[in-house]
Each structure stands twice: as C-alpha cells, then as structure tokens.
PDB file of C-alpha atoms (C1' of nucleotides) in Angstrom:
ATOM      1  CA  MET A  39      55.709  84.119 150.475  1.00  0.00           C
ATOM      2  CA  PRO A  40      53.657  86.569 148.681  1.00  0.00           C
ATOM      3  CA  GLU A  41      52.814  86.649 145.050  1.00  0.00           C
ATOM      4  CA  LEU A  42      50.259  88.926 143.484  1.00  0.00           C
ATOM      5  CA  PRO A  43      47.147  87.358 145.080  1.00  0.00           C
ATOM      6  CA  GLU A  44      48.632  87.506 148.568  1.00  0.00           C
ATOM      7  CA  VAL A  45      49.781  91.094 148.123  1.00  0.00           C
ATOM      8  CA  GLU A  46      46.378  92.067 146.760  1.00  0.00           C
ATOM      9  CA  THR A  47      44.706  90.377 149.733  1.00  0.00           C
ATOM     10  CA  VAL A  48      46.921  92.341 152.084  1.00  0.00           C
ATOM     11  CA  ARG A  49      46.188  95.564 150.209  1.00  0.00           C
ATOM     12  CA  ARG A  50      42.454  95.079 150.603  1.00  0.00           C
ATOM     13  CA  GLY A  51      42.886  94.245 154.246  1.00  0.00           C
ATOM     14  CA  LEU A  52      44.886  97.393 154.912  1.00  0.00           C
ATOM     15  CA  GLN A  53      42.595  99.730 153.013  1.00  0.00           C
ATOM     16  CA  GLY A  54      40.033 100.130 155.754  1.00  0.00           C
ATOM     17  CA  ALA A  55      42.628 100.970 158.358  1.00  0.00           C
ATOM     18  CA  MET A  56      44.839 103.185 156.248  1.00  0.00           C
ATOM     19  CA  GLU A  57      43.024 104.899 153.393  1.00  0.00           C
ATOM     20  CA  GLY A  58      41.929 108.357 154.378  1.00  0.00           C
ATOM     21  CA  ALA A  59      43.651 108.045 157.743  1.00  0.00           C
ATOM     22  CA  LYS A  60      46.660 109.930 158.995  1.00  0.00           C
ATOM     23  CA  ILE A  61      49.830 108.238 160.152  1.00  0.00           C
ATOM     24  CA  VAL A  62      49.924 109.716 163.637  1.00  0.00           C
ATOM     25  CA  SER A  63      53.236 108.066 164.369  1.00  0.00           C
ATOM     26  CA  ALA A  64      55.489 105.390 162.958  1.00  0.00           C
ATOM     27  CA  GLU A  65      57.897 103.190 164.884  1.00  0.00           C
ATOM     28  CA  LEU A  66      60.886 101.314 163.555  1.00  0.00           C
ATOM     29  CA  ARG A  67      61.892  98.509 165.844  1.00  0.00           C
ATOM     30  CA  ARG A  68      65.174  98.015 163.985  1.00  0.00           C
ATOM     31  CA  LYS A  69      67.217 100.091 161.596  1.00  0.00           C
ATOM     32  CA  ASP A  70      66.917  97.839 158.577  1.00  0.00           C
ATOM     33  CA  LEU A  71      64.904  95.176 156.825  1.00  0.00           C
ATOM     34  CA  ARG A  72      66.546  93.920 153.668  1.00  0.00           C
ATOM     35  CA  PHE A  73      68.110  97.376 153.352  1.00  0.00           C
ATOM     36  CA  PRO A  74      68.648 100.098 155.916  1.00  0.00           C
ATOM     37  CA  PHE A  75      65.677 102.436 156.259  1.00  0.00           C
ATOM     38  CA  GLN A  76      66.174 105.868 154.785  1.00  0.00           C
ATOM     39  CA  LYS A  77      67.372 108.414 157.362  1.00  0.00           C
ATOM     40  CA  ASP A  78      64.236 110.504 156.992  1.00  0.00           C
ATOM     41  CA  PHE A  79      61.875 107.523 156.767  1.00  0.00           C
ATOM     42  CA  VAL A  80      59.849 108.192 159.901  1.00  0.00           C
ATOM     43  CA  ALA A  81      59.802 111.953 159.425  1.00  0.00           C
ATOM     44  CA  ARG A  82      58.329 111.602 155.947  1.00  0.00           C
ATOM     45  CA  LEU A  83      55.479 109.467 157.291  1.00  0.00           C
ATOM     46  CA  GLN A  84      54.426 111.148 160.487  1.00  0.00           C
ATOM     47  CA  GLY A  85      51.473 113.467 160.178  1.00  0.00           C
ATOM     48  CA  LYS A  86      50.810 112.481 156.550  1.00  0.00           C
ATOM     49  CA  THR A  87      47.490 111.160 155.361  1.00  0.00           C
ATOM     50  CA  VAL A  88      47.321 108.020 153.264  1.00  0.00           C
ATOM     51  CA  THR A  89      45.245 109.155 150.327  1.00  0.00           C
ATOM     52  CA  GLY A  90      45.229 105.796 148.565  1.00  0.00           C
ATOM     53  CA  LEU A  91      46.653 102.318 148.862  1.00  0.00           C
ATOM     54  CA  GLY A  92      47.543 100.664 145.578  1.00  0.00           C
ATOM     55  CA  ARG A  93      49.495  97.716 144.280  1.00  0.00           C
ATOM     56  CA  ARG A  94      51.963  97.340 141.435  1.00  0.00           C
ATOM     57  CA  ALA A  95      53.205  93.800 140.825  1.00  0.00           C
ATOM     58  CA  LYS A  96      54.181  92.525 144.291  1.00  0.00           C
ATOM     59  CA  TYR A  97      54.593  96.028 145.715  1.00  0.00           C
ATOM     60  CA  LEU A  98      52.147  97.850 147.945  1.00  0.00           C
ATOM     61  CA  MET A  99      52.153 101.588 147.348  1.00  0.00           C
ATOM     62  CA  ALA A 100      50.662 104.064 149.775  1.00  0.00           C
ATOM     63  CA  ASP A 101      50.100 107.540 148.394  1.00  0.00           C
ATOM     64  CA  LEU A 102      50.719 110.208 150.993  1.00  0.00           C
ATOM     65  CA  SER A 103      49.276 113.707 151.292  1.00  0.00           C
ATOM     66  CA  SER A 104      52.846 115.058 151.090  1.00  0.00           C
ATOM     67  CA  GLY A 105      53.237 113.853 147.515  1.00  0.00           C
ATOM     68  CA  ASP A 106      55.419 110.955 148.609  1.00  0.00           C
ATOM     69  CA  VAL A 107      54.800 107.279 147.949  1.00  0.00           C
ATOM     70  CA  LEU A 108      55.544 104.613 150.527  1.00  0.00           C
ATOM     71  CA  LEU A 109      56.610 101.471 148.680  1.00  0.00           C
ATOM     72  CA  MET A 110      56.415  98.176 150.576  1.00  0.00           C
ATOM     73  CA  HIS A 111      57.564  94.709 149.563  1.00  0.00           C
ATOM     74  CA  LEU A 112      56.807  91.618 151.622  1.00  0.00           C
ATOM     75  CA  GLY A 113      59.789  89.565 150.518  1.00  0.00           C
ATOM     76  CA  MET A 114      59.293  85.913 151.392  1.00  0.00           C
ATOM     77  CA  SER A 115      57.880  86.104 154.892  1.00  0.00           C
ATOM     78  CA  GLY A 116      56.444  89.584 155.365  1.00  0.00           C
ATOM     79  CA  SER A 117      52.924  90.090 156.682  1.00  0.00           C
ATOM     80  CA  PHE A 118      50.778  92.889 158.016  1.00  0.00           C
ATOM     81  CA  ARG A 119      48.231  92.710 160.742  1.00  0.00           C
ATOM     82  CA  VAL A 120      45.716  95.304 161.792  1.00  0.00           C
ATOM     83  CA  LEU A 121      44.991  95.729 165.460  1.00  0.00           C
ATOM     84  CA  SER A 122      41.789  97.558 166.119  1.00  0.00           C
ATOM     85  CA  GLU A 123      41.234 100.323 168.603  1.00  0.00           C
ATOM     86  CA  GLY A 124      41.355  99.349 172.241  1.00  0.00           C
ATOM     87  CA  GLY A 125      41.666  95.676 171.387  1.00  0.00           C
ATOM     88  CA  LYS A 126      38.211  95.540 169.925  1.00  0.00           C
ATOM     89  CA  LYS A 127      37.172  92.183 168.578  1.00  0.00           C
ATOM     90  CA  THR A 128      37.999  91.426 164.981  1.00  0.00           C
ATOM     91  CA  PRO A 129      36.637  88.380 163.168  1.00  0.00           C
ATOM     92  CA  GLY A 130      38.394  85.071 163.591  1.00  0.00           C
ATOM     93  CA  LYS A 131      40.319  83.511 166.394  1.00  0.00           C
ATOM     94  CA  PHE A 132      43.560  85.240 165.596  1.00  0.00           C
ATOM     95  CA  HIS A 133      42.675  88.506 167.187  1.00  0.00           C
ATOM     96  CA  HIS A 134      45.365  89.976 169.346  1.00  0.00           C
ATOM     97  CA  PRO A 135      44.773  93.014 171.484  1.00  0.00           C
ATOM     98  CA  ARG A 136      46.587  96.220 170.741  1.00  0.00           C
ATOM     99  CA  GLY A 137      50.001  96.348 172.282  1.00  0.00           C
ATOM    100  CA  GLU A 138      50.850  92.696 172.120  1.00  0.00           C
ATOM    101  CA  GLN A 139      54.219  92.446 170.494  1.00  0.00           C
ATOM    102  CA  ARG A 140      55.511  89.465 168.665  1.00  0.00           C
ATOM    103  CA  ALA A 141      58.903  88.388 167.474  1.00  0.00           C
ATOM    104  CA  HIS A 142      59.853  90.075 164.209  1.00  0.00           C
ATOM    105  CA  ASP A 143      57.414  92.959 164.491  1.00  0.00           C
ATOM    106  CA  HIS A 144      59.644  95.505 162.776  1.00  0.00           C
ATOM    107  CA  VAL A 145      57.456  98.434 161.767  1.00  0.00           C
ATOM    108  CA  VAL A 146      54.360  99.878 163.440  1.00  0.00           C
ATOM    109  CA  PHE A 147      52.022 102.544 162.062  1.00  0.00           C
ATOM    110  CA  HIS A 148      49.641 104.225 164.481  1.00  0.00           C
ATOM    111  CA  MET A 149      46.751 105.503 162.395  1.00  0.00           C
ATOM    112  CA  SER A 150      44.264 108.251 163.145  1.00  0.00           C
ATOM    113  CA  SER A 151      41.534 105.707 162.374  1.00  0.00           C
ATOM    114  CA  GLY A 152      42.447 104.145 165.704  1.00  0.00           C
ATOM    115  CA  ALA A 153      43.995 101.136 164.010  1.00  0.00           C
ATOM    116  CA  THR A 154      47.539  99.990 164.561  1.00  0.00           C
ATOM    117  CA  VAL A 155      49.195  98.444 161.537  1.00  0.00           C
ATOM    118  CA  VAL A 156      52.100  96.108 162.245  1.00  0.00           C
ATOM    119  CA  PHE A 157      54.605  94.773 159.738  1.00  0.00           C
ATOM    120  CA  ASN A 158      56.161  91.467 160.720  1.00  0.00           C
ATOM    121  CA  ASP A 159      58.914  89.788 158.717  1.00  0.00           C
ATOM    122  CA  PRO A 160      61.018  86.966 160.195  1.00  0.00           C
ATOM    123  CA  ARG A 161      63.383  86.605 157.262  1.00  0.00           C
ATOM    124  CA  ARG A 162      63.617  90.310 156.508  1.00  0.00           C
ATOM    125  CA  PHE A 163      63.695  89.947 152.747  1.00  0.00           C
ATOM    126  CA  GLY A 164      61.008  92.603 152.685  1.00  0.00           C
ATOM    127  CA  TYR A 165      61.697  96.317 152.454  1.00  0.00           C
ATOM    128  CA  MET A 166      60.124  99.753 152.484  1.00  0.00           C
ATOM    129  CA  LYS A 167      61.153 102.856 150.656  1.00  0.00           C
ATOM    130  CA  ILE A 168      59.749 106.363 150.275  1.00  0.00           C
ATOM    131  CA  PHE A 169      60.105 108.405 147.127  1.00  0.00           C
ATOM    132  CA  SER A 170      58.378 111.323 145.488  1.00  0.00           C
ATOM    133  CA  ARG A 171      55.446 110.427 143.285  1.00  0.00           C
ATOM    134  CA  ALA A 172      56.618 113.026 140.800  1.00  0.00           C
ATOM    135  CA  LYS A 173      59.744 110.917 140.291  1.00  0.00           C
ATOM    136  CA  ILE A 174      58.033 107.566 140.103  1.00  0.00           C
ATOM    137  CA  GLY A 175      59.399 107.054 136.617  1.00  0.00           C
ATOM    138  CA  ASP A 176      62.936 107.218 137.982  1.00  0.00           C
ATOM    139  CA  GLU A 177      62.350 104.715 140.757  1.00  0.00           C
ATOM    140  CA  PRO A 178      64.762 101.833 140.104  1.00  0.00           C
ATOM    141  CA  LEU A 179      62.650  99.282 141.949  1.00  0.00           C
ATOM    142  CA  LEU A 180      59.767  99.873 139.559  1.00  0.00           C
ATOM    143  CA  GLN A 181      61.700 100.334 136.367  1.00  0.00           C
ATOM    144  CA  GLY A 182      61.423  97.610 133.802  1.00  0.00           C
ATOM    145  CA  LEU A 183      58.440  95.936 135.397  1.00  0.00           C
ATOM    146  CA  GLY A 184      56.244  94.257 132.823  1.00  0.00           C
ATOM    147  CA  PRO A 185      52.471  94.641 132.600  1.00  0.00           C
ATOM    148  CA  GLU A 186      50.044  93.739 135.338  1.00  0.00           C
ATOM    149  CA  PRO A 187      48.747  90.249 134.576  1.00  0.00           C
ATOM    150  CA  LEU A 188      45.203  91.346 135.384  1.00  0.00           C
ATOM    151  CA  GLY A 189      45.493  94.595 133.459  1.00  0.00           C
ATOM    152  CA  ASN A 190      44.270  95.446 129.989  1.00  0.00           C
ATOM    153  CA  GLU A 191      47.656  95.490 128.274  1.00  0.00           C
ATOM    154  CA  PHE A 192      48.359  91.885 129.160  1.00  0.00           C
ATOM    155  CA  ASP A 193      46.964  89.734 126.394  1.00  0.00           C
ATOM    156  CA  ALA A 194      48.040  86.859 124.146  1.00  0.00           C
ATOM    157  CA  LYS A 195      49.606  89.081 121.541  1.00  0.00           C
ATOM    158  CA  MET A 196      51.603  91.004 124.094  1.00  0.00           C
ATOM    159  CA  LEU A 197      52.792  87.879 125.900  1.00  0.00           C
ATOM    160  CA  ALA A 198      53.844  86.211 122.676  1.00  0.00           C
ATOM    161  CA  ARG A 199      55.737  89.325 121.688  1.00  0.00           C
ATOM    162  CA  ALA A 200      57.523  89.513 125.042  1.00  0.00           C
ATOM    163  CA  CYS A 201      58.580  85.873 124.714  1.00  0.00           C
ATOM    164  CA  ARG A 202      59.533  85.971 121.066  1.00  0.00           C
ATOM    165  CA  ASN A 203      63.258  86.531 121.534  1.00  0.00           C
ATOM    166  CA  LYS A 204      63.676  84.732 124.832  1.00  0.00           C
ATOM    167  CA  LYS A 205      66.154  81.889 125.022  1.00  0.00           C
ATOM    168  CA  THR A 206      64.700  80.708 128.319  1.00  0.00           C
ATOM    169  CA  SER A 207      62.187  78.146 129.385  1.00  0.00           C
ATOM    170  CA  LEU A 208      58.586  79.251 129.521  1.00  0.00           C
ATOM    171  CA  LYS A 209      58.651  78.951 133.279  1.00  0.00           C
ATOM    172  CA  ALA A 210      61.664  81.240 133.625  1.00  0.00           C
ATOM    173  CA  ALA A 211      59.998  83.747 131.310  1.00  0.00           C
ATOM    174  CA  LEU A 212      56.865  83.895 133.445  1.00  0.00           C
ATOM    175  CA  LEU A 213      58.920  84.358 136.597  1.00  0.00           C
ATOM    176  CA  ASP A 214      60.741  87.235 134.925  1.00  0.00           C
ATOM    177  CA  GLN A 215      59.020  90.346 136.269  1.00  0.00           C
ATOM    178  CA  ARG A 216      59.954  92.222 133.096  1.00  0.00           C
ATOM    179  CA  VAL A 217      57.758  89.918 131.035  1.00  0.00           C
ATOM    180  CA  VAL A 218      54.771  90.048 133.351  1.00  0.00           C
ATOM    181  CA  ALA A 219      54.851  91.478 136.855  1.00  0.00           C
ATOM    182  CA  GLY A 220      53.436  89.724 139.884  1.00  0.00           C
ATOM    183  CA  LEU A 221      53.694  86.004 139.264  1.00  0.00           C
ATOM    184  CA  GLY A 222      55.860  83.790 141.459  1.00  0.00           C
ATOM    185  CA  ASN A 223      56.671  80.127 141.756  1.00  0.00           C
ATOM    186  CA  ILE A 224      53.268  78.847 142.832  1.00  0.00           C
ATOM    187  CA  TYR A 225      51.072  80.641 140.349  1.00  0.00           C
ATOM    188  CA  VAL A 226      53.428  80.032 137.441  1.00  0.00           C
ATOM    189  CA  CYS A 227      53.310  76.291 138.138  1.00  0.00           C
ATOM    190  CA  GLU A 228      49.535  76.369 138.480  1.00  0.00           C
ATOM    191  CA  ALA A 229      48.976  78.497 135.378  1.00  0.00           C
ATOM    192  CA  LEU A 230      51.212  76.323 133.200  1.00  0.00           C
ATOM    193  CA  TYR A 231      49.333  73.282 134.423  1.00  0.00           C
ATOM    194  CA  ARG A 232      45.971  74.806 133.597  1.00  0.00           C
ATOM    195  CA  ALA A 233      47.198  75.841 130.168  1.00  0.00           C
ATOM    196  CA  GLN A 234      48.633  72.342 129.663  1.00  0.00           C
ATOM    197  CA  LEU A 235      51.970  73.828 128.680  1.00  0.00           C
ATOM    198  CA  SER A 236      55.287  72.348 129.735  1.00  0.00           C
ATOM    199  CA  PRO A 237      57.460  74.463 132.036  1.00  0.00           C
ATOM    200  CA  ARG A 238      60.434  73.249 129.965  1.00  0.00           C
ATOM    201  CA  ARG A 239      59.036  74.503 126.685  1.00  0.00           C
ATOM    202  CA  LEU A 240      61.125  77.221 125.112  1.00  0.00           C
ATOM    203  CA  ALA A 241      59.425  80.547 125.762  1.00  0.00           C
ATOM    204  CA  ALA A 242      59.946  81.586 122.162  1.00  0.00           C
ATOM    205  CA  THR A 243      57.733  78.747 120.941  1.00  0.00           C
ATOM    206  CA  LEU A 244      54.758  80.761 122.134  1.00  0.00           C
ATOM    207  CA  SER A 245      55.374  83.144 119.299  1.00  0.00           C
ATOM    208  CA  THR A 246      56.128  80.663 116.512  1.00  0.00           C
ATOM    209  CA  LYS A 247      54.512  82.011 113.452  1.00  0.00           C
ATOM    210  CA  LYS A 248      53.328  78.771 111.890  1.00  0.00           C
ATOM    211  CA  GLY A 249      52.293  76.958 115.012  1.00  0.00           C
ATOM    212  CA  THR A 250      49.317  78.112 116.938  1.00  0.00           C
ATOM    213  CA  PRO A 251      51.008  80.838 118.899  1.00  0.00           C
ATOM    214  CA  THR A 252      47.951  82.745 119.795  1.00  0.00           C
ATOM    215  CA  GLU A 253      46.263  79.582 120.838  1.00  0.00           C
ATOM    216  CA  HIS A 254      49.086  78.738 123.248  1.00  0.00           C
ATOM    217  CA  ALA A 255      49.581  82.274 124.451  1.00  0.00           C
ATOM    218  CA  GLY A 256      45.840  82.774 124.708  1.00  0.00           C
ATOM    219  CA  ARG A 257      45.422  79.634 126.747  1.00  0.00           C
ATOM    220  CA  LEU A 258      48.207  80.764 129.025  1.00  0.00           C
ATOM    221  CA  VAL A 259      46.769  84.244 129.491  1.00  0.00           C
ATOM    222  CA  ASP A 260      43.379  82.745 130.293  1.00  0.00           C
ATOM    223  CA  ALA A 261      44.977  80.359 132.789  1.00  0.00           C
ATOM    224  CA  ILE A 262      46.888  83.187 134.477  1.00  0.00           C
ATOM    225  CA  HIS A 263      43.739  85.288 134.733  1.00  0.00           C
ATOM    226  CA  ALA A 264      41.742  82.421 136.167  1.00  0.00           C
ATOM    227  CA  VAL A 265      44.246  81.257 138.725  1.00  0.00           C
ATOM    228  CA  LEU A 266      44.986  84.766 139.986  1.00  0.00           C
ATOM    229  CA  ASN A 267      41.343  85.732 140.227  1.00  0.00           C
ATOM    230  CA  GLU A 268      40.431  82.541 142.043  1.00  0.00           C
ATOM    231  CA  ALA A 269      43.344  82.958 144.420  1.00  0.00           C
ATOM    232  CA  ILE A 270      42.418  86.553 145.223  1.00  0.00           C
ATOM    233  CA  LYS A 271      38.860  85.450 145.877  1.00  0.00           C
ATOM    234  CA  ALA A 272      40.203  82.852 148.311  1.00  0.00           C
ATOM    235  CA  GLY A 273      42.318  85.400 150.169  1.00  0.00           C
ATOM    236  CA  GLY A 274      45.594  84.055 148.768  1.00  0.00           C
ATOM    237  CA  SER A 275      47.504  80.906 149.685  1.00  0.00           C
ATOM    238  CA  SER A 276      48.692  80.264 153.234  1.00  0.00           C
ATOM    239  CA  LEU A 277      51.612  77.856 153.310  1.00  0.00           C
ATOM    240  CA  ARG A 278      53.767  79.203 156.105  1.00  0.00           C
ATOM    241  CA  ASP A 279      53.609  82.918 156.579  1.00  0.00           C
ATOM    242  CA  HIS A 280      50.779  84.443 154.638  1.00  0.00           C
ATOM    243  CA  ARG A 281      47.846  85.679 156.668  1.00  0.00           C
ATOM    244  CA  GLN A 282      45.134  88.101 155.807  1.00  0.00           C
ATOM    245  CA  THR A 283      45.480  91.285 157.849  1.00  0.00           C
ATOM    246  CA  SER A 284      42.741  90.009 160.128  1.00  0.00           C
ATOM    247  CA  GLY A 285      44.944  87.032 160.948  1.00  0.00           C
ATOM    248  CA  GLU A 286      42.763  84.620 159.010  1.00  0.00           C
ATOM    249  CA  LEU A 287      44.364  82.146 156.656  1.00  0.00           C
ATOM    250  CA  GLY A 288      44.114  82.347 152.897  1.00  0.00           C
ATOM    251  CA  LEU A 289      42.449  79.296 151.403  1.00  0.00           C
ATOM    252  CA  PHE A 290      43.775  78.877 147.903  1.00  0.00           C
ATOM    253  CA  GLN A 291      46.401  76.313 148.924  1.00  0.00           C
ATOM    254  CA  HIS A 292      43.533  73.826 149.027  1.00  0.00           C
ATOM    255  CA  SER A 293      43.011  74.432 145.328  1.00  0.00           C
ATOM    256  CA  PHE A 294      46.562  73.731 144.192  1.00  0.00           C
ATOM    257  CA  GLN A 295      46.600  71.173 141.429  1.00  0.00           C
ATOM    258  CA  VAL A 296      50.360  70.692 141.118  1.00  0.00           C
ATOM    259  CA  TYR A 297      52.267  72.888 143.570  1.00  0.00           C
ATOM    260  CA  GLY A 298      53.492  70.783 146.485  1.00  0.00           C
ATOM    261  CA  ARG A 299      51.737  67.712 145.107  1.00  0.00           C
ATOM    262  CA  GLU A 300      54.661  65.619 143.937  1.00  0.00           C
ATOM    263  CA  GLY A 301      53.683  61.976 143.560  1.00  0.00           C
ATOM    264  CA  LYS A 302      49.947  62.664 143.567  1.00  0.00           C
ATOM    265  CA  LYS A 303      47.655  61.788 140.737  1.00  0.00           C
ATOM    266  CA  CYS A 304      47.118  64.431 138.079  1.00  0.00           C
ATOM    267  CA  ALA A 305      43.808  66.196 138.635  1.00  0.00           C
ATOM    268  CA  THR A 306      42.867  66.285 134.961  1.00  0.00           C
ATOM    269  CA  PRO A 307      40.064  63.775 134.368  1.00  0.00           C
ATOM    270  CA  GLY A 308      41.267  60.819 132.351  1.00  0.00           C
ATOM    271  CA  CYS A 309      44.906  61.902 132.333  1.00  0.00           C
ATOM    272  CA  GLY A 310      46.203  59.293 134.736  1.00  0.00           C
ATOM    273  CA  GLY A 311      49.553  61.065 135.009  1.00  0.00           C
ATOM    274  CA  VAL A 312      51.472  61.732 138.186  1.00  0.00           C
ATOM    275  CA  VAL A 313      52.651  65.117 139.386  1.00  0.00           C
ATOM    276  CA  ARG A 314      56.430  65.423 139.251  1.00  0.00           C
ATOM    277  CA  ARG A 315      58.917  67.871 140.648  1.00  0.00           C
ATOM    278  CA  PHE A 316      62.269  69.044 139.381  1.00  0.00           C
ATOM    279  CA  THR A 317      64.509  72.037 139.844  1.00  0.00           C
ATOM    280  CA  GLN A 318      64.467  74.829 137.325  1.00  0.00           C
ATOM    281  CA  ASN A 319      66.486  78.009 137.814  1.00  0.00           C
ATOM    282  CA  GLY A 320      67.066  76.930 141.366  1.00  0.00           C
ATOM    283  CA  ARG A 321      63.379  76.597 142.218  1.00  0.00           C
ATOM    284  CA  SER A 322      61.036  73.656 142.429  1.00  0.00           C
ATOM    285  CA  THR A 323      58.809  73.142 139.445  1.00  0.00           C
ATOM    286  CA  PHE A 324      55.728  70.957 139.841  1.00  0.00           C
ATOM    287  CA  TRP A 325      53.973  69.646 136.752  1.00  0.00           C
ATOM    288  CA  CYS A 326      52.250  66.744 135.051  1.00  0.00           C
ATOM    289  CA  PRO A 327      54.562  65.472 132.298  1.00  0.00           C
ATOM    290  CA  LYS A 328      51.655  63.645 130.724  1.00  0.00           C
ATOM    291  CA  CYS A 329      49.275  66.498 130.015  1.00  0.00           C
ATOM    292  CA  GLN A 330      51.605  69.485 129.863  1.00  0.00           C
ATOM    293  CA  LYS A 331      53.243  69.707 126.457  1.00  0.00           C
TER     294      LYS A 331
ATOM    295  C1'  DC B1329      71.533  87.304 127.038  1.00  0.00           C
ATOM    296  C1'  DC B1330      71.481  82.704 129.647  1.00  0.00           C
ATOM    297  C1'  DG B1331      71.628  79.334 133.473  1.00  0.00           C
ATOM    298  C1'  DC B1332      73.773  78.435 137.633  1.00  0.00           C
ATOM    299  C1'  DG B1333      75.377  78.909 142.303  1.00  0.00           C
ATOM    300  C1'  DG B1334      75.538  81.633 146.186  1.00  0.00           C
ATOM    301  C1'  DG B1335      73.777  85.085 149.272  1.00  0.00           C
ATOM    302  C1'  DC B1336      70.481  87.523 152.106  1.00  0.00           C
ATOM    303  C1'  DC B1337      67.632  85.617 156.805  1.00  0.00           C
ATOM    304  C1'  DT B1338      64.751  82.671 160.029  1.00  0.00           C
ATOM    305  C1'  DG B1339      61.986  78.713 161.075  1.00  0.00           C
ATOM    306  C1'  DA B1340      59.619  74.338 160.175  1.00  0.00           C
ATOM    307  C1'  DG B1341      59.935  69.649 159.377  1.00  0.00           C
ATOM    308  C1'  DA B1342      62.299  65.317 158.431  1.00  0.00           C
ATOM    309  C1'  DG B1343      65.586  61.979 159.692  1.00  0.00           C
ATOM    310  C1'  DC B1344      68.781  60.101 162.811  1.00  0.00           C
TER     311       DC B1344
ATOM    312  C1'  DT C  19      64.896  65.444 173.297  1.00  0.00           C
ATOM    313  C1'  DG C  20      68.141  67.483 170.316  1.00  0.00           C
ATOM    314  C1'  DC C  21      71.034  67.722 166.621  1.00  0.00           C
ATOM    315  C1'  DT C  22      71.800  68.330 161.525  1.00  0.00           C
ATOM    316  C1'  DC C  23      70.168  68.937 157.104  1.00  0.00           C
ATOM    317  C1'  DT C  24      67.019  70.675 153.553  1.00  0.00           C
ATOM    318  C1'  DC C  25      63.728  73.603 152.024  1.00  0.00           C
ATOM    319  C1'  DA C  26      60.682  77.808 151.660  1.00  0.00           C
ATOM    320  C1'  DG C  27      55.229  82.640 147.954  1.00  0.00           C
ATOM    321  C1'  DG C  28      61.608  86.876 146.309  1.00  0.00           C
ATOM    322  C1'  DC C  29      65.219  88.905 144.296  1.00  0.00           C
ATOM    323  C1'  DC C  30      70.126  90.364 143.316  1.00  0.00           C
ATOM    324  C1'  DC C  31      74.966  89.607 141.943  1.00  0.00           C
ATOM    325  C1'  DG C  32      78.906  87.608 139.752  1.00  0.00           C
ATOM    326  C1'  DC C  33      80.611  83.862 137.024  1.00  0.00           C
ATOM    327  C1'  DG C  34      81.409  81.184 132.829  1.00  0.00           C
TER     328       DG C  34
END
DNA sequence: CCGCGGGCCTGAGAGC
DNA sequence: TGCTCTCAGGCCCGCG
C-alpha cells in the first residue's frame, strides 16, 4: 500500500500520540510479521520515551530515550490507528473505542499520553526492528537507500547522474530505492505522466550529453516534487488499505491521471490519447502512449 | 548488472 | 450463493 505520501501521512498522524510520550507497555499479538520479532523487542520499548518520530523513504523511525530506534515498515497492507483515551471522540465516522480489537491487529503500544496505537497488517509484509541509533550506518535495511525525493540533494543533476549507467527502463530506475527512496508504483506512473516521459525510455537517456538531459531530468524532478507534495496534502491515496491514523481516507486517488485508469481518455488537454496498461518488471504500468515520449 | 518468475500473505472483485 | 481466478501502494531471492 504505502508509498512515501502515505507513510508521511501516517507519521504526522502518529506524532501527536507518540512524540514526547512514554511507551507504557507494548503488546505483540503474534510472534512475527514479515520476520520474527527480535527476542528483546518488547523489553527495549517498555518504559522508553519516544523523543521524535521521523521518516526515511518508506520507513517510520521512532527515536527512543534509550538511544534505540524503532524502525517500522508498512509493507503492502500495514496501517496504524490511534485510539484516544477512554474512547473519546475523534473526528470522522471511523472512530472505534479503545479496546475494540480487529482482525490483524498485531502490535499495540499503550502510550503515557493516554493514546493507544495499534498496528494492523492483514498481509504481514510489514515489519518492525529495533537497533541502536549509534549504529544506524550499519543497519542493512537502510543501507544503500538513495536520496529523499523531497530533500535538497535530489535534483536534476543528481538524478541524471544516478541514471547515467543504468541499463533499465526509466520506470524501473525510479522504483529502485537506491536511485531515489520512497517512490512506488503509483507515484512513479503519475510522475512520468506529468513529466511526459515514457516509462519504457531507457533510464540512461536522461543523462545523454547532447540531448536535453537536464530538461528531461528537471521536468521529472519537478513532477516528482509536485505529485508527492499534492498527495501528502491530500492525506495519501486510499485504494484498499491506507487510512489516516484517525481512520479517515486519503483523497489523492481522486487525482490520479493514469494509475488505474486504463481505457480512459488522457487528461492532457488536446492530447486525445487513451491511457494504456502493460506489465513492466512484474508490475502494472499505466501511461498515455501519445503524450509520454 | 539486468529482467523475469516466484515467493511471502490475505482479501476484494470479477466471472462463471 | 459459492467457487475459482486474478490482482494488489513492497521487497527479496535465485535463475539465465
């Protein structure tokens, strides 16, 4: 499910309940998600204060007062919800009183703020891991991650450089978390559409010296910035599983221009093309063959 | 290094 | 109604 905008939405939703609060207790309702939990997982959480809640790529990272970091990945179907103290009303119609358990609620954090934070993940492709912040550079899950697409280092020059020696399609390059970290299938399709670049184009053509590499790469960077920022503003995209922590739906799915729109008319004024779908690296690519070159 | 197929899981939706 | 099949916001591995 979650790409960068969904993870960022979740991060913001969890901040109020978790930042500055102590994890009074943590419950594991099963012994594994994608991987078995570490033996000392619960012990390393209980009684620790969450000093900050950050995000790196599609990972949530909670800094703990012990010097540990709790790393959380939502996989395809992971979601968090925050239950307020004593079943107090939260906005929206998805409020569920404290204590109500649902299928696939796997991890529960009881916070000193009074909030209960529940991690639910039907498919269990998500995972959590604790490591020492001092050793963050050695953490295999984070090693090799490319720049944050909304960070300062990510610009046209950098993207062109990262693609220069790639023998892959542009789409595969953007899905490669070593090139840029946080994009997934939806936002890659949408960004390529906005940049009017073909998903089949060879990634290395972004860095062709005599073409207009910076123009292409620049357009793509701008498109990535725009689509991610708009999606974050909309609370992410809710197709199946993604919810904000309040239970409310994200809204960006209503703004998709190609994803899931096979057979529909291209949204570009005057284009007249039709959105097509094909499989690339085992995943559906949606695009307009007429305006994406 | 690359693409591909398969695997990890469950659930929703389509078609019969 | 119920069955079977396909597909899904991620990511990893082994193969050729």
